[in-house]
PDB file of N, CA and C in Angstrom:
ATOM      1  N   VAL A 873     -64.653  21.265 -26.526  1.00  0.00           N
ATOM      2  CA  VAL A 873     -63.716  21.815 -25.590  1.00  0.00           C
ATOM      3  C   VAL A 873     -63.895  23.388 -25.683  1.00  0.00           C
ATOM      4  N   GLU A 874     -64.041  23.952 -24.561  1.00  0.00           N
ATOM      5  CA  GLU A 874     -63.967  25.399 -24.439  1.00  0.00           C
ATOM      6  C   GLU A 874     -62.629  25.702 -23.872  1.00  0.00           C
ATOM      7  N   ALA A 875     -61.812  26.457 -24.666  1.00  0.00           N
ATOM      8  CA  ALA A 875     -60.403  26.634 -24.249  1.00  0.00           C
ATOM      9  C   ALA A 875     -59.851  27.989 -24.777  1.00  0.00           C
ATOM     10  N   GLY A 876     -58.647  28.296 -24.385  1.00  0.00           N
ATOM     11  CA  GLY A 876     -58.009  29.481 -24.867  1.00  0.00           C
ATOM     12  C   GLY A 876     -57.282  29.213 -26.195  1.00  0.00           C
ATOM     13  N   HIS A 877     -56.679  30.232 -26.699  1.00  0.00           N
ATOM     14  CA  HIS A 877     -56.081  30.121 -28.070  1.00  0.00           C
ATOM     15  C   HIS A 877     -54.947  29.168 -28.178  1.00  0.00           C
ATOM     16  N   LYS A 878     -54.183  28.936 -27.059  1.00  0.00           N
ATOM     17  CA  LYS A 878     -53.063  27.986 -27.113  1.00  0.00           C
ATOM     18  C   LYS A 878     -53.522  26.534 -27.193  1.00  0.00           C
ATOM     19  N   LEU A 879     -54.461  26.194 -26.351  1.00  0.00           N
ATOM     20  CA  LEU A 879     -54.970  24.803 -26.321  1.00  0.00           C
ATOM     21  C   LEU A 879     -55.717  24.554 -27.607  1.00  0.00           C
ATOM     22  N   ASN A 880     -56.571  25.560 -28.001  1.00  0.00           N
ATOM     23  CA  ASN A 880     -57.284  25.438 -29.277  1.00  0.00           C
ATOM     24  C   ASN A 880     -56.330  25.148 -30.489  1.00  0.00           C
ATOM     25  N   GLY A 881     -55.241  25.922 -30.496  1.00  0.00           N
ATOM     26  CA  GLY A 881     -54.210  25.797 -31.544  1.00  0.00           C
ATOM     27  C   GLY A 881     -53.604  24.404 -31.546  1.00  0.00           C
ATOM     28  N   SER A 882     -53.296  23.908 -30.334  1.00  0.00           N
ATOM     29  CA  SER A 882     -52.741  22.552 -30.243  1.00  0.00           C
ATOM     30  C   SER A 882     -53.661  21.516 -30.732  1.00  0.00           C
ATOM     31  N   LEU A 883     -54.920  21.655 -30.393  1.00  0.00           N
ATOM     32  CA  LEU A 883     -55.929  20.648 -30.803  1.00  0.00           C
ATOM     33  C   LEU A 883     -56.082  20.665 -32.351  1.00  0.00           C
ATOM     34  N   VAL A 884     -56.039  21.888 -32.922  1.00  0.00           N
ATOM     35  CA  VAL A 884     -56.186  21.988 -34.403  1.00  0.00           C
ATOM     36  C   VAL A 884     -54.937  21.433 -35.048  1.00  0.00           C
ATOM     37  N   ARG A 885     -53.766  21.718 -34.557  1.00  0.00           N
ATOM     38  CA  ARG A 885     -52.548  21.239 -35.121  1.00  0.00           C
ATOM     39  C   ARG A 885     -52.429  19.722 -35.058  1.00  0.00           C
ATOM     40  N   GLU A 886     -53.027  19.094 -34.059  1.00  0.00           N
ATOM     41  CA  GLU A 886     -52.938  17.622 -33.902  1.00  0.00           C
ATOM     42  C   GLU A 886     -54.112  16.885 -34.588  1.00  0.00           C
ATOM     43  N   GLY A 887     -54.963  17.713 -35.283  1.00  0.00           N
ATOM     44  CA  GLY A 887     -56.073  17.083 -35.999  1.00  0.00           C
ATOM     45  C   GLY A 887     -57.231  16.600 -35.091  1.00  0.00           C
ATOM     46  N   LEU A 888     -57.353  17.173 -33.926  1.00  0.00           N
ATOM     47  CA  LEU A 888     -58.359  16.681 -32.991  1.00  0.00           C
ATOM     48  C   LEU A 888     -59.623  17.493 -32.963  1.00  0.00           C
ATOM     49  N   VAL A 889     -59.780  18.454 -33.917  1.00  0.00           N
ATOM     50  CA  VAL A 889     -60.975  19.310 -34.011  1.00  0.00           C
ATOM     51  C   VAL A 889     -61.827  18.885 -35.143  1.00  0.00           C
ATOM     52  N   ASP A 890     -63.104  18.715 -34.821  1.00  0.00           N
ATOM     53  CA  ASP A 890     -64.111  18.378 -35.868  1.00  0.00           C
ATOM     54  C   ASP A 890     -64.803  19.684 -36.386  1.00  0.00           C
ATOM     55  N   GLU A 891     -65.200  20.484 -35.317  1.00  0.00           N
ATOM     56  CA  GLU A 891     -65.976  21.768 -35.733  1.00  0.00           C
ATOM     57  C   GLU A 891     -65.769  22.773 -34.646  1.00  0.00           C
ATOM     58  N   PHE A 892     -66.103  23.993 -35.032  1.00  0.00           N
ATOM     59  CA  PHE A 892     -66.058  25.097 -34.117  1.00  0.00           C
ATOM     60  C   PHE A 892     -67.432  25.670 -33.933  1.00  0.00           C
ATOM     61  N   LEU A 893     -67.777  26.050 -32.736  1.00  0.00           N
ATOM     62  CA  LEU A 893     -68.938  26.795 -32.404  1.00  0.00           C
ATOM     63  C   LEU A 893     -68.503  28.176 -31.884  1.00  0.00           C
ATOM     64  N   VAL A 894     -68.750  29.193 -32.733  1.00  0.00           N
ATOM     65  CA  VAL A 894     -68.191  30.552 -32.395  1.00  0.00           C
ATOM     66  C   VAL A 894     -69.408  31.532 -32.226  1.00  0.00           C
ATOM     67  N   TYR A 895     -69.285  32.330 -31.222  1.00  0.00           N
ATOM     68  CA  TYR A 895     -70.238  33.437 -31.019  1.00  0.00           C
ATOM     69  C   TYR A 895     -69.462  34.764 -31.266  1.00  0.00           C
ATOM     70  N   LEU A 896     -70.141  35.634 -32.138  1.00  0.00           N
ATOM     71  CA  LEU A 896     -69.489  36.758 -32.573  1.00  0.00           C
ATOM     72  C   LEU A 896     -70.468  38.019 -32.226  1.00  0.00           C
ATOM     73  N   ALA A 897     -69.939  38.860 -31.355  1.00  0.00           N
ATOM     74  CA  ALA A 897     -70.699  40.076 -30.990  1.00  0.00           C
ATOM     75  C   ALA A 897     -70.390  41.154 -31.922  1.00  0.00           C
ATOM     76  N   PRO A 898     -71.359  42.119 -32.205  1.00  0.00           N
ATOM     77  CA  PRO A 898     -71.195  43.168 -33.169  1.00  0.00           C
ATOM     78  C   PRO A 898     -70.413  44.280 -32.543  1.00  0.00           C
ATOM     79  N   LYS A 899     -69.224  44.062 -32.144  1.00  0.00           N
ATOM     80  CA  LYS A 899     -68.355  45.036 -31.489  1.00  0.00           C
ATOM     81  C   LYS A 899     -66.908  44.973 -31.937  1.00  0.00           C
ATOM     82  N   LEU A 900     -66.266  46.067 -32.213  1.00  0.00           N
ATOM     83  CA  LEU A 900     -64.871  46.124 -32.425  1.00  0.00           C
ATOM     84  C   LEU A 900     -64.182  46.576 -31.146  1.00  0.00           C
ATOM     85  N   ILE A 901     -63.281  45.752 -30.634  1.00  0.00           N
ATOM     86  CA  ILE A 901     -62.646  46.105 -29.328  1.00  0.00           C
ATOM     87  C   ILE A 901     -61.204  46.292 -29.418  1.00  0.00           C
ATOM     88  N   GLY A 902     -60.633  46.280 -30.663  1.00  0.00           N
ATOM     89  CA  GLY A 902     -59.209  46.461 -30.813  1.00  0.00           C
ATOM     90  C   GLY A 902     -58.453  45.122 -30.750  1.00  0.00           C
ATOM     91  N   ALA A 903     -57.181  45.222 -30.417  1.00  0.00           N
ATOM     92  CA  ALA A 903     -56.354  44.033 -30.349  1.00  0.00           C
ATOM     93  C   ALA A 903     -56.886  43.078 -29.334  1.00  0.00           C
ATOM     94  N   GLY A 904     -56.872  41.792 -29.638  1.00  0.00           N
ATOM     95  CA  GLY A 904     -57.350  40.777 -28.713  1.00  0.00           C
ATOM     96  C   GLY A 904     -56.581  39.504 -28.872  1.00  0.00           C
ATOM     97  N   ARG A 905     -57.126  38.436 -28.416  1.00  0.00           N
ATOM     98  CA  ARG A 905     -56.542  37.124 -28.537  1.00  0.00           C
ATOM     99  C   ARG A 905     -56.995  36.419 -29.792  1.00  0.00           C
ATOM    100  N   GLU A 906     -56.127  35.620 -30.393  1.00  0.00           N
ATOM    101  CA  GLU A 906     -56.559  34.903 -31.517  1.00  0.00           C
ATOM    102  C   GLU A 906     -57.411  33.659 -31.049  1.00  0.00           C
ATOM    103  N   MET A 907     -58.129  33.044 -31.941  1.00  0.00           N
ATOM    104  CA  MET A 907     -58.997  31.937 -31.616  1.00  0.00           C
ATOM    105  C   MET A 907     -58.251  30.638 -31.483  1.00  0.00           C
ATOM    106  N   ALA A 908     -57.266  30.451 -32.332  1.00  0.00           N
ATOM    107  CA  ALA A 908     -56.456  29.189 -32.293  1.00  0.00           C
ATOM    108  C   ALA A 908     -55.047  29.508 -32.793  1.00  0.00           C
ATOM    109  N   ALA A 909     -54.070  29.459 -31.933  1.00  0.00           N
ATOM    110  CA  ALA A 909     -52.648  29.736 -32.225  1.00  0.00           C
ATOM    111  C   ALA A 909     -52.011  28.458 -32.716  1.00  0.00           C
ATOM    112  N   PHE A 910     -51.952  28.300 -34.072  1.00  0.00           N
ATOM    113  CA  PHE A 910     -51.275  27.127 -34.617  1.00  0.00           C
ATOM    114  C   PHE A 910     -50.317  27.470 -35.705  1.00  0.00           C
ATOM    115  N   GLY A 911     -50.069  28.755 -35.981  1.00  0.00           N
ATOM    116  CA  GLY A 911     -49.170  29.181 -37.058  1.00  0.00           C
ATOM    117  C   GLY A 911     -47.742  29.331 -36.549  1.00  0.00           C
ATOM    118  N   PRO A 912     -46.946  30.064 -37.213  1.00  0.00           N
ATOM    119  CA  PRO A 912     -47.347  30.977 -38.329  1.00  0.00           C
ATOM    120  C   PRO A 912     -47.471  30.176 -39.627  1.00  0.00           C
ATOM    121  N   LEU A 913     -48.336  30.641 -40.478  1.00  0.00           N
ATOM    122  CA  LEU A 913     -48.528  29.974 -41.814  1.00  0.00           C
ATOM    123  C   LEU A 913     -47.436  30.487 -42.736  1.00  0.00           C
ATOM    124  N   GLN A 914     -46.897  29.577 -43.516  1.00  0.00           N
ATOM    125  CA  GLN A 914     -45.910  29.991 -44.570  1.00  0.00           C
ATOM    126  C   GLN A 914     -46.684  30.516 -45.798  1.00  0.00           C
ATOM    127  N   ALA A 915     -47.849  30.080 -46.069  1.00  0.00           N
ATOM    128  CA  ALA A 915     -48.610  30.505 -47.251  1.00  0.00           C
ATOM    129  C   ALA A 915     -50.126  30.427 -46.881  1.00  0.00           C
ATOM    130  N   LEU A 916     -50.930  31.177 -47.614  1.00  0.00           N
ATOM    131  CA  LEU A 916     -52.412  31.083 -47.296  1.00  0.00           C
ATOM    132  C   LEU A 916     -52.964  29.717 -47.595  1.00  0.00           C
ATOM    133  N   SER A 917     -52.253  28.990 -48.479  1.00  0.00           N
ATOM    134  CA  SER A 917     -52.789  27.621 -48.744  1.00  0.00           C
ATOM    135  C   SER A 917     -52.551  26.679 -47.574  1.00  0.00           C
ATOM    136  N   ASP A 918     -51.763  27.077 -46.567  1.00  0.00           N
ATOM    137  CA  ASP A 918     -51.644  26.301 -45.313  1.00  0.00           C
ATOM    138  C   ASP A 918     -52.793  26.517 -44.329  1.00  0.00           C
ATOM    139  N   ALA A 919     -53.660  27.394 -44.657  1.00  0.00           N
ATOM    140  CA  ALA A 919     -54.790  27.720 -43.709  1.00  0.00           C
ATOM    141  C   ALA A 919     -55.658  26.462 -43.634  1.00  0.00           C
ATOM    142  N   LYS A 920     -56.463  26.413 -42.563  1.00  0.00           N
ATOM    143  CA  LYS A 920     -57.434  25.344 -42.372  1.00  0.00           C
ATOM    144  C   LYS A 920     -58.793  25.728 -42.930  1.00  0.00           C
ATOM    145  N   PRO A 921     -59.201  25.152 -44.035  1.00  0.00           N
ATOM    146  CA  PRO A 921     -60.477  25.613 -44.678  1.00  0.00           C
ATOM    147  C   PRO A 921     -61.676  25.094 -43.811  1.00  0.00           C
ATOM    148  N   LEU A 922     -62.618  25.992 -43.663  1.00  0.00           N
ATOM    149  CA  LEU A 922     -63.824  25.762 -42.920  1.00  0.00           C
ATOM    150  C   LEU A 922     -65.067  25.744 -43.892  1.00  0.00           C
ATOM    151  N   THR A 923     -66.084  25.020 -43.488  1.00  0.00           N
ATOM    152  CA  THR A 923     -67.327  25.079 -44.152  1.00  0.00           C
ATOM    153  C   THR A 923     -68.378  25.545 -43.108  1.00  0.00           C
ATOM    154  N   PHE A 924     -69.082  26.610 -43.415  1.00  0.00           N
ATOM    155  CA  PHE A 924     -70.101  27.042 -42.470  1.00  0.00           C
ATOM    156  C   PHE A 924     -71.297  26.142 -42.604  1.00  0.00           C
ATOM    157  N   ARG A 925     -71.719  25.555 -41.478  1.00  0.00           N
ATOM    158  CA  ARG A 925     -72.809  24.613 -41.385  1.00  0.00           C
ATOM    159  C   ARG A 925     -74.121  25.297 -40.998  1.00  0.00           C
ATOM    160  N   GLU A 926     -73.887  26.329 -40.138  1.00  0.00           N
ATOM    161  CA  GLU A 926     -75.093  27.049 -39.638  1.00  0.00           C
ATOM    162  C   GLU A 926     -74.663  28.451 -39.186  1.00  0.00           C
ATOM    163  N   VAL A 927     -75.459  29.434 -39.509  1.00  0.00           N
ATOM    164  CA  VAL A 927     -75.181  30.787 -39.033  1.00  0.00           C
ATOM    165  C   VAL A 927     -76.568  31.324 -38.541  1.00  0.00           C
ATOM    166  N   THR A 928     -76.631  31.672 -37.243  1.00  0.00           N
ATOM    167  CA  THR A 928     -77.908  32.114 -36.658  1.00  0.00           C
ATOM    168  C   THR A 928     -77.666  33.378 -35.916  1.00  0.00           C
ATOM    169  N   MET A 929     -78.664  34.294 -36.006  1.00  0.00           N
ATOM    170  CA  MET A 929     -78.670  35.503 -35.160  1.00  0.00           C
ATOM    171  C   MET A 929     -79.221  35.089 -33.861  1.00  0.00           C
ATOM    172  N   LEU A 930     -78.582  35.488 -32.755  1.00  0.00           N
ATOM    173  CA  LEU A 930     -79.009  35.065 -31.411  1.00  0.00           C
ATOM    174  C   LEU A 930     -78.899  36.312 -30.558  1.00  0.00           C
ATOM    175  N   GLU A 931     -79.980  36.993 -30.359  1.00  0.00           N
ATOM    176  CA  GLU A 931     -80.039  38.173 -29.470  1.00  0.00           C
ATOM    177  C   GLU A 931     -78.977  39.193 -29.882  1.00  0.00           C
ATOM    178  N   GLY A 932     -78.809  39.470 -31.234  1.00  0.00           N
ATOM    179  CA  GLY A 932     -77.907  40.485 -31.704  1.00  0.00           C
ATOM    180  C   GLY A 932     -76.510  39.932 -32.006  1.00  0.00           C
ATOM    181  N   ASP A 933     -76.179  38.749 -31.565  1.00  0.00           N
ATOM    182  CA  ASP A 933     -74.872  38.171 -31.860  1.00  0.00           C
ATOM    183  C   ASP A 933     -75.004  37.134 -32.996  1.00  0.00           C
ATOM    184  N   LEU A 934     -73.946  36.765 -33.566  1.00  0.00           N
ATOM    185  CA  LEU A 934     -73.902  35.629 -34.548  1.00  0.00           C
ATOM    186  C   LEU A 934     -73.447  34.337 -33.904  1.00  0.00           C
ATOM    187  N   ARG A 935     -74.159  33.277 -34.156  1.00  0.00           N
ATOM    188  CA  ARG A 935     -73.739  31.927 -33.655  1.00  0.00           C
ATOM    189  C   ARG A 935     -73.343  31.259 -34.924  1.00  0.00           C
ATOM    190  N   ILE A 936     -72.138  30.811 -35.010  1.00  0.00           N
ATOM    191  CA  ILE A 936     -71.513  30.210 -36.236  1.00  0.00           C
ATOM    192  C   ILE A 936     -71.057  28.828 -35.925  1.00  0.00           C
ATOM    193  N   LEU A 937     -71.614  27.857 -36.609  1.00  0.00           N
ATOM    194  CA  LEU A 937     -71.201  26.477 -36.486  1.00  0.00           C
ATOM    195  C   LEU A 937     -70.396  26.151 -37.778  1.00  0.00           C
ATOM    196  N   ALA A 938     -69.088  25.949 -37.640  1.00  0.00           N
ATOM    197  CA  ALA A 938     -68.229  25.709 -38.819  1.00  0.00           C
ATOM    198  C   ALA A 938     -67.525  24.403 -38.672  1.00  0.00           C
ATOM    199  N   ARG A 939     -67.392  23.647 -39.771  1.00  0.00           N
ATOM    200  CA  ARG A 939     -66.755  22.312 -39.740  1.00  0.00           C
ATOM    201  C   ARG A 939     -65.518  22.340 -40.546  1.00  0.00           C
ATOM    202  N   LEU A 940     -64.435  21.707 -40.165  1.00  0.00           N
ATOM    203  CA  LEU A 940     -63.254  21.621 -40.995  1.00  0.00           C
ATOM    204  C   LEU A 940     -63.590  20.999 -42.330  1.00  0.00           C
ATOM    205  N   ALA A 941     -63.168  21.590 -43.382  1.00  0.00           N
ATOM    206  CA  ALA A 941     -63.535  21.156 -44.766  1.00  0.00           C
ATOM    207  C   ALA A 941     -63.152  19.724 -45.030  1.00  0.00           C
ATOM    208  N   ARG A 942     -62.094  19.260 -44.424  1.00  0.00           N
ATOM    209  CA  ARG A 942     -61.598  17.921 -44.688  1.00  0.00           C
ATOM    210  C   ARG A 942     -62.541  16.851 -44.196  1.00  0.00           C
ATOM    211  N   LEU A 943     -63.506  17.201 -43.368  1.00  0.00           N
ATOM    212  CA  LEU A 943     -64.456  16.304 -42.774  1.00  0.00           C
ATOM    213  C   LEU A 943     -65.783  16.191 -43.571  1.00  0.00           C
ATOM    214  N   GLN A 944     -65.820  16.829 -44.662  1.00  0.00           N
ATOM    215  CA  GLN A 944     -67.082  16.786 -45.486  1.00  0.00           C
ATOM    216  C   GLN A 944     -67.267  15.515 -46.224  1.00  0.00           C
TER     217      GLN A 944
END
């Protein structure tokens, strides 16, 4: 699913996400949107742990394939 932070957050919260495919450009642009709004977290231990499955340079950007750690 390609979606905004609210739908992404709802999908994560409901346990419907297996993995994330993220593209990261080498730019700092200041305040922006979060990737998945599912908080606020009460403690860092409430975070969703990820395992990086693949990290690739793609025309100057990073392509990151990450899987939720519970699915390992």
